[in-house]
Tab-separated table of C-alpha atoms in Angstrom:
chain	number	residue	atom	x	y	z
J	1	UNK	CA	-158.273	-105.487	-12.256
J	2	UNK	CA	-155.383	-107.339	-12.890
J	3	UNK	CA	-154.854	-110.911	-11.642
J	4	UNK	CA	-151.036	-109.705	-10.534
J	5	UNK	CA	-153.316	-106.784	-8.114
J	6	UNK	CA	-155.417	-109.602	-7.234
J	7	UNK	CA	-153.090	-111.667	-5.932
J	8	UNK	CA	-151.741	-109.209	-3.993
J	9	UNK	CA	-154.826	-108.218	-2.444
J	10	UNK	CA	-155.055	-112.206	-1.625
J	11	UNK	CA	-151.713	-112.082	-0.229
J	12	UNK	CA	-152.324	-109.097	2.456
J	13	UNK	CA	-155.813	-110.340	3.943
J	14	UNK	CA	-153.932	-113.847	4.477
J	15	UNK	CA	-151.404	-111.892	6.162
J	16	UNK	CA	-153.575	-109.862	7.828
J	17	UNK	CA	-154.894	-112.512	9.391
J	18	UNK	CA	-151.821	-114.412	10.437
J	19	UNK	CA	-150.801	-110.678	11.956
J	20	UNK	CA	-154.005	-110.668	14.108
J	21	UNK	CA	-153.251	-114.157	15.287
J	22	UNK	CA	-150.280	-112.499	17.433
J	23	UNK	CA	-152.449	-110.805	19.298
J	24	UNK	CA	-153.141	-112.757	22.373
J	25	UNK	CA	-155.563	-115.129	22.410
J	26	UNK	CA	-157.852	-114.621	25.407
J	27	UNK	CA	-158.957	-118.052	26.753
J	28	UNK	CA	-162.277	-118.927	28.615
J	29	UNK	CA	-162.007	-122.176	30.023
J	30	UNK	CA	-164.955	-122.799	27.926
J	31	UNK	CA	-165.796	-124.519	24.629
J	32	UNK	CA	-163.109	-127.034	24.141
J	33	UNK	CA	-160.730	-125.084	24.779
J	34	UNK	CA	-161.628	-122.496	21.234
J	35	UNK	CA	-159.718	-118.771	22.199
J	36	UNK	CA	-161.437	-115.631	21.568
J	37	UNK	CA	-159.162	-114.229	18.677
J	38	UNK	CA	-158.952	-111.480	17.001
J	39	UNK	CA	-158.183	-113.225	13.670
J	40	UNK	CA	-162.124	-113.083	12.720
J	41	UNK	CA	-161.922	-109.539	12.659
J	42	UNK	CA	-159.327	-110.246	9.503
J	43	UNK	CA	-162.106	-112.689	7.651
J	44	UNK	CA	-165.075	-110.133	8.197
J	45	UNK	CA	-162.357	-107.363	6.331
J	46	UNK	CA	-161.494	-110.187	3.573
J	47	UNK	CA	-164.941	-110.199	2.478
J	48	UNK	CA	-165.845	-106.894	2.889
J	49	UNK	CA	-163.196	-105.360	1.079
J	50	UNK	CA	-162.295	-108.370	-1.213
J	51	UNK	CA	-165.421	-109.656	-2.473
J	52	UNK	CA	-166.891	-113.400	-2.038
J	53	UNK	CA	-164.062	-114.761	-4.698
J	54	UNK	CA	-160.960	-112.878	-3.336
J	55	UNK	CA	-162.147	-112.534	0.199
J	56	UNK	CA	-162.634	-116.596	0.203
J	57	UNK	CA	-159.495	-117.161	-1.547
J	58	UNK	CA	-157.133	-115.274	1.135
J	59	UNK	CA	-158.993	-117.115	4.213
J	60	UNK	CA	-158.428	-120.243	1.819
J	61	UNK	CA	-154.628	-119.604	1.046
J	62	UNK	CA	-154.508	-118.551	5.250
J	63	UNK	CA	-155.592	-121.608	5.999
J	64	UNK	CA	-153.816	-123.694	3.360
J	65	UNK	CA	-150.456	-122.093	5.388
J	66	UNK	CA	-151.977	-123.366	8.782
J	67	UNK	CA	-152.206	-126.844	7.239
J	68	UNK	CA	-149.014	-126.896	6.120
J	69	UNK	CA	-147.810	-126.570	9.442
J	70	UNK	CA	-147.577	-122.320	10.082
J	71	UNK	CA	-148.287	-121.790	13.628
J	72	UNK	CA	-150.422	-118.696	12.218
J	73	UNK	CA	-153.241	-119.357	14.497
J	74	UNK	CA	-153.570	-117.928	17.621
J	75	UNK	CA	-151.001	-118.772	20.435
J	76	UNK	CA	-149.085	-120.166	17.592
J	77	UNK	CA	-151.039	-123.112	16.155
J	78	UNK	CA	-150.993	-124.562	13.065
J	79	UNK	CA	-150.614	-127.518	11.045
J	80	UNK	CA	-153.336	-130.380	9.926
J	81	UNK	CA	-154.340	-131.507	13.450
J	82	UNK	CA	-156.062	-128.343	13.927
J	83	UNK	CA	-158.724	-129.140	11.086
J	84	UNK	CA	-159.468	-132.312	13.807
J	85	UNK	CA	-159.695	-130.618	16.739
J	86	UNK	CA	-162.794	-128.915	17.974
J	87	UNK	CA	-162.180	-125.609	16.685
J	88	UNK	CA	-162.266	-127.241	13.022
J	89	UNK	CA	-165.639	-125.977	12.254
J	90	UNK	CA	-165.079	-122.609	13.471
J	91	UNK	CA	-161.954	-122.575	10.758
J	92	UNK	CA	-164.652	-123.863	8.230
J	93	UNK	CA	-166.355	-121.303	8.974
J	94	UNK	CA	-163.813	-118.630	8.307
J	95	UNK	CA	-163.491	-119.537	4.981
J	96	UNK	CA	-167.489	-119.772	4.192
J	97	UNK	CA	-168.079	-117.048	6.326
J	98	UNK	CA	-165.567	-114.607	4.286
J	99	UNK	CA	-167.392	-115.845	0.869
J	100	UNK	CA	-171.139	-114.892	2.083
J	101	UNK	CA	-169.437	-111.444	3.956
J	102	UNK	CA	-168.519	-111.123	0.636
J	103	UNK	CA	-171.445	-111.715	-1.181
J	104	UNK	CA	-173.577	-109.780	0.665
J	105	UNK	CA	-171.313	-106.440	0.635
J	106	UNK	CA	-171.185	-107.606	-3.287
J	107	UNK	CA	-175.478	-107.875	-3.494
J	108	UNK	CA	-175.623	-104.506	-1.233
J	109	UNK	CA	-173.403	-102.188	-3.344
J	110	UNK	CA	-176.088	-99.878	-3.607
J	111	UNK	CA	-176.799	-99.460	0.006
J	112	UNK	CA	-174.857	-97.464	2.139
J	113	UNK	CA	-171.502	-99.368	3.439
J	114	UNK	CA	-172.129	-98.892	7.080
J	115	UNK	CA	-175.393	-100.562	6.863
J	116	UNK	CA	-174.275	-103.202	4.243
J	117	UNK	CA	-170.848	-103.885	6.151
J	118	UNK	CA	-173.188	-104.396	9.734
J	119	UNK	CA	-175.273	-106.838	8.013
J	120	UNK	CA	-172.618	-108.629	6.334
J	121	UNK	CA	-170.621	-108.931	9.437
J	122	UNK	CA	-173.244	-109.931	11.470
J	123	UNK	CA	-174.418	-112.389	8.560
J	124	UNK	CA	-171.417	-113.645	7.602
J	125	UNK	CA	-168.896	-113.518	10.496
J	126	UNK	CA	-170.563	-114.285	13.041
J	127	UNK	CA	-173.794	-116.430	12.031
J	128	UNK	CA	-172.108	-118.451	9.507
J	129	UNK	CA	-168.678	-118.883	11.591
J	130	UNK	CA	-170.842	-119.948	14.662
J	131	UNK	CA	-173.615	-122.151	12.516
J	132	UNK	CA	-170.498	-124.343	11.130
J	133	UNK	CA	-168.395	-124.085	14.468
J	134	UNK	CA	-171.146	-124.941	17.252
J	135	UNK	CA	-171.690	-128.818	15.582
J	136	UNK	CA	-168.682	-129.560	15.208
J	137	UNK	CA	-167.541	-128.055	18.526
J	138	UNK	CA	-170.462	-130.110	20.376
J	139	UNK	CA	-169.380	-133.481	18.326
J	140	UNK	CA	-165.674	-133.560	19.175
J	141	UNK	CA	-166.119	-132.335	22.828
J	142	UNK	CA	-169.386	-134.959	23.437
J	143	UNK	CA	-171.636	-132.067	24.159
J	144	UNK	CA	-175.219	-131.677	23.400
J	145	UNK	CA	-175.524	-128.810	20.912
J	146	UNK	CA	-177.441	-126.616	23.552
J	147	UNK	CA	-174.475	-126.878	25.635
J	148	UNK	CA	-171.766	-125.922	22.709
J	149	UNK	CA	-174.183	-123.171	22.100
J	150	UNK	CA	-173.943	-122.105	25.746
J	151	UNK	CA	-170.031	-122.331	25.792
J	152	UNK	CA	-168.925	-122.477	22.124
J	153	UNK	CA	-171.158	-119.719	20.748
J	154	UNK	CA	-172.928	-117.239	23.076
J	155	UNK	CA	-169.736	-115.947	25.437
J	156	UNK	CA	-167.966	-114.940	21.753
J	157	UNK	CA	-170.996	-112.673	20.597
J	158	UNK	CA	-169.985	-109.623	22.537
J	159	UNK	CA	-166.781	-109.788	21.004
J	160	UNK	CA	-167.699	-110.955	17.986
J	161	UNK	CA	-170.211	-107.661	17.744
J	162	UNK	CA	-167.111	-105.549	18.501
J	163	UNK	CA	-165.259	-107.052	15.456
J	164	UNK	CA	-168.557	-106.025	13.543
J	165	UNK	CA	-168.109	-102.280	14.724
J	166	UNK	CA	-163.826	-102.259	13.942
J	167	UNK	CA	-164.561	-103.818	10.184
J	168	UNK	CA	-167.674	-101.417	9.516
J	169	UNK	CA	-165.658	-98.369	10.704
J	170	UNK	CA	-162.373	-99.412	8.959
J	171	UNK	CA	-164.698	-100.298	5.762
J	172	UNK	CA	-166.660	-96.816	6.010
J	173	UNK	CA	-163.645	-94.724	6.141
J	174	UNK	CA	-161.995	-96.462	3.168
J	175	UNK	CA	-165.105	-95.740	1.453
J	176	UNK	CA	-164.803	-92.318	2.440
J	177	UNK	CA	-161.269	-91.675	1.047
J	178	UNK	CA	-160.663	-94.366	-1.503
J	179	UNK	CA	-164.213	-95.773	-2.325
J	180	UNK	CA	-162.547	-97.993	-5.395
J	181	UNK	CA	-160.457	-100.021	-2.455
J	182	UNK	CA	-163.667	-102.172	-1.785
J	183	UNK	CA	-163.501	-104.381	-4.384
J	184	UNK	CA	-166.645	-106.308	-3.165
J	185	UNK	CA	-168.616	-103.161	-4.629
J	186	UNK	CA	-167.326	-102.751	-7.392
């Protein structure tokens, strides 16, 4: 593949997640004040279609634009005192979370995508996001990390399971029409 088609690809997750960080941002009341967004939804699709490289390096180049001051995040945050705040490890964990999504569709090419595109989601987007998000979450709000578990973590699986289902289905039906669009099995 070209690197000119692999910046592109780059280019569109980013975007793609900016674009689902218009859709409202459903808050809780909960967890330091961390929205349920739909822009995880965009990192689970960067890695499964992307690959752990390319998948890593649109979250990366996503959140290089929120540093620099893009209000790309939901309710239209951005800039660098977002990477201090106490959703900094769950933004950490977007970008780790797209490589191992990534890396697991990559190591299950073989399988069938449904199953491989569950696991990595599951893997990847959620336990990942959550295993970086939850300490960090607990530190900056003085919590104890059962209670950023109980506010920071377990309200956002339901969703977070949802996102699993929309990324599987969108991944299985490119599969089904243009099988060479998921570059993480190639």
């Amino acid at each position: 593949m070209s690197s000119d088609r692999s910046l592109v690809h780059i280019a569109f997750y980013a975007a793609l997640i900016a674009a689902l960080g218009l859709m409202p941002k459903i808050e809780l009341g909960l967890a330091g004040g961390i929205p349920i967004t739909a822009q995880s939804l965009g990192v689970m699709l960067a890695g499964m279609m992307l690959g752990p490289v390319r998948g890593g390096l649109a979250v990366g180049l996503f959140l290089f634009l929120v540093a620099l001051g893009l209000p790309l995040l939901a309710g239209g945050r951005g800039g660098i005192g977002v990477f201090y705040g106490a959703s900094a490890g769950y933004l950490a964990g977007y970008l780790v979370g797209a490589i191992v999504v990534g890396a697991i569709m990559k190591a299950m090419r073989n399988t069938n995508v449904v199953f491989g595109a569950v696991v990595s989601g599951v893997i990847g987007g959620i336990v990942v996001v959550h295993a970086l998000g939850v300490p960090v979450l607990a530190y900056k709000a003085g919590m104890s990390l059962d209670q950023a578990i109980m506010v920071g973590s377990l309200p956002f699986i339901p969703g977070d399971l949802i996102k699993v289902v929309l990324a599987t289905l969108v991944a299985h039906t490119i599969a089904r029409g243009l099988p060479s669009a998921i570059l993480s099995r190639a």
